[in-house]
Tab-separated table of C-alpha atoms and ligand atoms in Angstrom:
chain	number	residue	atom	x	y	z
A	23	MET	CA	-0.122	-0.001	0.084
A	24	ARG	CA	1.288	3.407	-0.753
A	25	PRO	CA	1.834	5.798	1.907
A	26	PHE	CA	-0.338	9.257	2.099
A	27	VAL	CA	2.533	11.723	2.188
A	28	VAL	CA	1.951	15.116	3.386
A	29	ALA	CA	4.892	17.546	2.351
A	30	ALA	CA	5.563	20.994	3.234
A	31	ASN	CA	7.282	23.500	0.925
A	32	TRP	CA	8.595	26.250	2.923
A	33	LYS	CA	10.268	28.060	-0.383
A	34	MET	CA	12.541	30.847	0.862
A	35	HIS	CA	10.567	31.238	4.149
A	36	LYS	CA	11.706	30.474	7.700
A	37	SER	CA	15.108	31.331	9.299
A	38	PRO	CA	16.932	28.409	11.476
A	39	ARG	CA	15.607	29.712	14.628
A	40	GLU	CA	11.738	30.000	12.847
A	41	ALA	CA	12.215	26.482	11.547
A	42	VAL	CA	13.089	25.201	15.035
A	43	ASP	CA	10.488	26.874	16.875
A	44	PHE	CA	7.957	25.673	14.426
A	45	LEU	CA	8.780	22.181	14.076
A	46	LYS	CA	9.177	21.799	17.878
A	47	GLY	CA	5.447	23.234	18.496
A	48	PHE	CA	4.605	20.844	15.552
A	49	LEU	CA	6.128	17.476	16.566
A	50	PRO	CA	3.799	16.471	19.578
A	51	LYS	CA	0.800	17.587	17.660
A	52	VAL	CA	1.108	14.942	15.056
A	53	SER	CA	2.224	11.907	17.481
A	54	ASP	CA	-1.426	10.659	16.507
A	55	ARG	CA	-1.654	11.016	12.783
A	56	PRO	CA	-3.449	8.578	10.662
A	57	LYS	CA	-1.657	5.322	10.288
A	58	ASN	CA	0.800	4.906	6.703
A	59	ARG	CA	1.009	8.877	6.945
A	60	GLU	CA	4.381	10.265	5.857
A	61	ILE	CA	5.114	14.066	6.795
A	62	ILE	CA	8.051	15.737	4.734
A	63	PHE	CA	9.512	19.216	5.366
A	64	PHE	CA	11.269	20.751	2.472
A	65	VAL	CA	13.171	23.552	4.006
A	66	PRO	CA	15.501	26.044	2.873
A	67	ALA	CA	18.882	24.936	2.451
A	68	VAL	CA	20.417	26.947	5.070
A	69	ASP	CA	17.790	25.442	7.627
A	70	LEU	CA	18.807	21.707	6.896
A	71	TRP	CA	21.049	21.338	9.568
A	72	VAL	CA	18.952	22.428	12.477
A	73	THR	CA	16.068	20.501	10.763
A	74	GLN	CA	17.560	17.258	10.921
A	75	GLU	CA	18.777	17.749	14.614
A	76	VAL	CA	15.066	18.366	15.555
A	77	LEU	CA	13.462	15.871	13.321
A	78	ARG	CA	15.873	12.920	13.592
A	79	ASN	CA	14.345	9.777	14.722
A	80	SER	CA	10.963	11.750	15.123
A	81	GLY	CA	9.317	9.897	12.242
A	82	VAL	CA	8.824	13.010	10.454
A	83	GLY	CA	10.944	13.481	7.250
A	84	TRP	CA	12.714	16.517	6.012
A	85	GLY	CA	14.414	17.571	2.378
A	86	ALA	CA	15.923	20.085	0.295
A	87	GLN	CA	14.138	22.127	-2.187
A	88	ASN	CA	16.789	21.725	-4.852
A	89	CYS	CA	20.322	20.547	-5.485
A	90	HIS	CA	22.897	20.714	-8.381
A	91	PHE	CA	23.474	17.749	-10.402
A	92	GLU	CA	27.111	17.550	-9.976
A	93	MET	CA	28.880	16.497	-6.721
A	94	LYS	CA	31.387	19.109	-6.582
A	95	GLY	CA	32.844	22.022	-8.771
A	96	ALA	CA	32.911	25.576	-9.908
A	97	PHE	CA	28.983	26.022	-9.236
A	98	THR	CA	28.707	29.180	-7.261
A	99	GLY	CA	25.862	29.148	-4.801
A	100	GLU	CA	24.750	25.681	-5.815
A	101	THR	CA	24.122	22.522	-3.463
A	102	SER	CA	25.864	19.378	-3.935
A	103	PRO	CA	23.484	16.283	-3.671
A	104	GLN	CA	26.836	14.585	-1.997
A	105	VAL	CA	26.863	17.119	0.945
A	106	LEU	CA	23.011	16.884	1.293
A	107	ALA	CA	23.666	12.946	1.719
A	108	GLU	CA	26.452	13.735	4.221
A	109	MET	CA	23.849	15.823	6.244
A	110	ALA	CA	21.498	12.710	6.026
A	111	THR	CA	19.104	14.375	4.095
A	112	PRO	CA	16.490	11.791	3.153
A	113	PHE	CA	14.580	13.838	0.088
A	114	CYS	CA	14.799	16.529	-2.231
A	115	LEU	CA	12.314	18.262	-4.646
A	116	VAL	CA	13.185	18.354	-8.418
A	117	GLY	CA	11.931	20.532	-10.885
A	118	HIS	CA	9.219	22.659	-8.861
A	119	SER	CA	7.514	25.080	-11.245
A	120	GLU	CA	9.525	27.896	-9.653
A	121	ARG	CA	12.863	26.590	-10.594
A	122	ARG	CA	11.526	25.742	-14.080
A	123	ALA	CA	10.278	29.301	-14.483
A	124	LEU	CA	12.389	31.729	-12.447
A	125	PHE	CA	15.549	29.888	-12.660
A	126	HIS	CA	15.099	28.230	-16.303
A	127	GLU	CA	15.557	24.715	-15.034
A	128	THR	CA	15.133	22.329	-17.865
A	129	ASP	CA	13.633	18.661	-18.234
A	130	GLU	CA	17.122	17.561	-19.196
A	131	GLU	CA	18.505	19.021	-15.916
A	132	THR	CA	15.569	17.577	-13.828
A	133	GLY	CA	16.762	14.160	-15.164
A	134	LYS	CA	20.461	14.756	-14.146
A	135	LYS	CA	19.423	15.947	-10.588
A	136	VAL	CA	17.194	12.753	-10.183
A	137	LYS	CA	20.180	10.749	-11.146
A	138	ALA	CA	22.517	12.532	-9.038
A	139	LEU	CA	20.327	12.154	-5.922
A	140	HIS	CA	19.931	8.369	-6.668
A	141	GLN	CA	23.728	8.057	-6.556
A	142	SER	CA	23.757	9.753	-3.144
A	143	ARG	CA	20.896	7.896	-1.763
A	144	ILE	CA	18.234	10.585	-1.549
A	145	THR	CA	14.838	10.036	-2.806
A	146	PRO	CA	13.751	12.576	-5.233
A	147	MET	CA	10.338	14.287	-5.343
A	148	LEU	CA	9.837	15.182	-8.912
A	149	CYS	CA	7.414	17.963	-9.700
A	150	VAL	CA	5.367	18.130	-12.868
A	151	GLY	CA	2.669	20.386	-13.908
A	152	GLU	CA	1.214	22.628	-16.910
A	153	THR	CA	0.804	26.243	-17.367
A	154	LEU	CA	-2.629	27.626	-17.763
A	155	SER	CA	-2.036	28.167	-21.469
A	156	GLU	CA	-0.750	24.695	-22.045
A	157	ARG	CA	-3.839	23.667	-20.070
A	158	GLU	CA	-6.182	25.579	-22.302
A	159	SER	CA	-4.527	24.458	-25.395
A	160	GLY	CA	-5.056	20.916	-24.603
A	161	LYS	CA	-1.539	20.080	-23.917
A	162	THR	CA	-1.859	19.040	-20.065
A	163	ASN	CA	-0.965	15.640	-20.600
A	164	ASP	CA	1.565	16.049	-23.204
A	165	VAL	CA	3.380	18.375	-21.049
A	166	ILE	CA	3.177	16.443	-17.666
A	167	VAL	CA	4.035	12.803	-19.490
A	168	ARG	CA	6.857	14.751	-20.930
A	169	GLN	CA	8.302	16.071	-17.806
A	170	LEU	CA	8.160	12.780	-16.026
A	171	LYS	CA	9.755	10.889	-18.691
A	172	ALA	CA	12.598	13.310	-18.856
A	173	GLY	CA	12.870	13.473	-14.960
A	174	LEU	CA	12.936	9.671	-14.756
A	175	ARG	CA	15.134	8.999	-17.581
A	176	ASP	CA	18.230	8.003	-15.718
A	177	ARG	CA	16.952	7.111	-12.429
A	178	ASP	CA	18.133	4.443	-10.459
A	179	PRO	CA	15.257	1.595	-10.731
A	180	SER	CA	16.247	0.084	-7.269
A	181	GLN	CA	15.589	3.460	-5.623
A	182	LYS	CA	12.215	5.278	-4.831
A	183	VAL	CA	11.030	8.365	-6.100
A	184	MET	CA	7.783	10.469	-5.597
A	185	ILE	CA	5.839	12.423	-8.002
A	186	ALA	CA	4.102	15.793	-7.281
A	187	TYR	CA	1.493	17.017	-9.803
A	188	GLU	CA	1.251	20.978	-9.327
A	189	PRO	CA	-0.706	22.693	-12.132
A	190	VAL	CA	1.287	25.921	-12.405
A	191	TRP	CA	-1.909	28.004	-12.552
A	192	ALA	CA	-3.010	26.680	-8.861
A	193	ILE	CA	0.437	27.326	-7.162
A	194	GLY	CA	0.182	30.128	-4.623
A	195	THR	CA	-2.776	31.580	-6.706
A	196	GLY	CA	-5.733	30.625	-4.449
A	197	LYS	CA	-7.091	28.558	-7.519
A	198	VAL	CA	-7.269	24.892	-6.824
A	199	ALA	CA	-7.846	22.214	-9.609
A	200	THR	CA	-11.168	20.510	-9.253
A	201	PRO	CA	-10.837	16.847	-7.669
A	202	GLU	CA	-11.487	15.562	-11.159
A	203	GLN	CA	-9.182	17.753	-12.951
A	204	ALA	CA	-6.453	16.462	-10.447
A	205	ASN	CA	-7.525	12.866	-10.511
A	206	GLU	CA	-7.390	12.900	-14.170
A	207	ALA	CA	-3.650	14.141	-14.353
A	208	HIS	CA	-2.953	11.589	-11.792
A	209	VAL	CA	-4.457	8.745	-13.635
A	210	THR	CA	-2.212	10.182	-16.636
A	211	LEU	CA	0.984	10.174	-14.755
A	212	ARG	CA	0.276	6.574	-13.092
A	213	LYS	CA	-0.157	5.237	-16.622
A	214	ALA	CA	2.968	6.777	-17.536
A	215	LEU	CA	4.489	5.305	-14.611
A	216	ILE	CA	3.783	2.040	-15.939
A	217	ASP	CA	5.256	2.882	-19.362
A	218	ILE	CA	8.838	3.865	-17.547
A	219	GLY	CA	8.993	1.341	-14.632
A	220	GLY	CA	6.269	-1.472	-14.924
A	221	PRO	CA	3.110	-1.808	-12.897
A	222	GLU	CA	5.017	-2.496	-9.603
A	223	PHE	CA	6.803	0.645	-9.626
A	224	ALA	CA	3.756	2.566	-10.673
A	225	THR	CA	1.873	1.012	-7.878
A	226	HIS	CA	4.396	1.945	-5.275
A	227	THR	CA	4.963	5.373	-6.362
A	228	PRO	CA	3.105	8.144	-4.433
A	229	ILE	CA	1.551	10.962	-6.651
A	230	LEU	CA	0.834	14.179	-4.666
A	231	TYR	CA	-1.028	16.928	-5.563
A	232	GLY	CA	-0.287	20.667	-4.980
A	233	GLY	CA	-1.461	23.979	-5.789
A	234	SER	CA	-3.506	25.903	-3.103
A	235	VAL	CA	-4.366	22.905	-0.929
A	236	LYS	CA	-5.866	24.394	2.151
A	237	PRO	CA	-7.653	22.777	5.334
A	238	GLU	CA	-11.143	23.750	3.493
A	239	ASN	CA	-10.143	21.683	-0.001
A	240	SER	CA	-7.933	19.008	1.424
A	241	ALA	CA	-10.759	16.338	2.160
A	242	GLU	CA	-12.119	16.471	-1.168
A	243	ILE	CA	-9.083	16.168	-3.043
A	244	ALA	CA	-7.658	13.420	-0.740
A	245	ARG	CA	-10.901	11.487	-1.487
A	246	GLN	CA	-9.718	11.113	-5.460
A	247	LYS	CA	-8.505	7.637	-5.786
A	248	GLU	CA	-5.068	8.513	-7.482
A	249	VAL	CA	-4.144	11.148	-4.948
A	250	ASP	CA	-1.471	10.029	-2.688
A	251	GLY	CA	-1.049	13.015	-0.926
A	252	PHE	CA	-0.330	16.865	-1.130
A	253	LEU	CA	2.610	19.211	-1.639
A	254	VAL	CA	1.749	22.432	0.274
A	255	GLY	CA	3.312	25.662	-0.061
A	256	GLY	CA	1.089	28.637	1.411
A	257	ALA	CA	-0.619	26.624	4.059
A	258	SER	CA	2.449	25.043	5.465
A	259	LEU	CA	4.069	28.066	7.101
A	260	GLU	CA	1.560	27.963	9.875
A	261	ILE	CA	0.905	24.834	12.252
A	262	ALA	CA	-2.682	25.887	12.241
A	263	SER	CA	-3.125	25.520	8.522
A	264	PHE	CA	-0.911	22.681	8.189
A	265	LEU	CA	-1.721	20.281	10.927
A	266	PRO	CA	-5.153	19.926	9.550
A	267	LEU	CA	-3.630	18.795	6.233
A	268	CYS	CA	-1.336	16.270	7.951
A	269	GLN	CA	-4.189	14.528	9.632
A	270	THR	CA	-6.698	14.616	6.559
A	271	ARG	CA	-8.085	10.885	6.353
A	272	LYS	CA	-7.619	9.122	3.008
A	273	GLU	CA	-11.114	8.000	2.380
A	274	THR	CA	-11.917	6.178	-0.917
B	322	PEP	C1	3.977	24.930	-3.934
B	322	PEP	O1	4.664	25.604	-3.911
B	322	PEP	O2	4.599	23.745	-4.087
B	322	PEP	C2	2.707	24.978	-3.761
B	322	PEP	C3	2.014	23.827	-3.827
B	322	PEP	O3	2.341	26.129	-3.183
B	322	PEP	P1	0.826	26.757	-2.839
B	322	PEP	O4	0.306	25.632	-1.918
B	322	PEP	O5	1.081	27.933	-1.797
B	322	PEP	O6	0.032	26.864	-4.017
């Protein structure tokens, strides 16, 4: 059975001190979370060290929001997957739409990052999603399958990946995909995962939905058969809004 994964993407928010305060306040409140529930915090790179100090052995995971695809070299300002591994980082986002749009990250680079993360024994969470104009011109499935295939091209089949479907038009906009739109995209991605790695791989790979998930809409989205969790930006910044998402029941 796939876990139901609730992941926070803090983006460029929270100092190390704020991260520690948040996590120390949060942990006691999720000790009675639903079974088979995985919680992950994708924190700014500068918060990773204190985050692992607080979350180590807590049952709650953490990860980086980005990395380079080389292990070392003249890449000023970048983060090495090897160093993430040395810091005991279990997860890393790859190909978030803000990386693709603002930092010009290409499909090819996402594939290299997934490969480098697997070489470093870190589980990538690959983000895919269409823009509004791509959706309106009927290209959603082509775009997300292209991004998925490119991202997973050089993965290590013996290691795990997670996928986040994040329609770009729903991120940080307050517009949320309808549960049916989300499920349809997830069905497309699940089928593509079968093509990529076979039925066993597809069955075990969680596909999260991201895009303006909030306590008010989470239950309806979680009810969709192919939705295995949430990737949450804005609503993950406060315990009051993130906690109910972590407690959302998966009812099918
Ligand atoms: C995100 O950045 O991954 C995201 C889903 O943001 P928000 O929840 O704010 O739309």
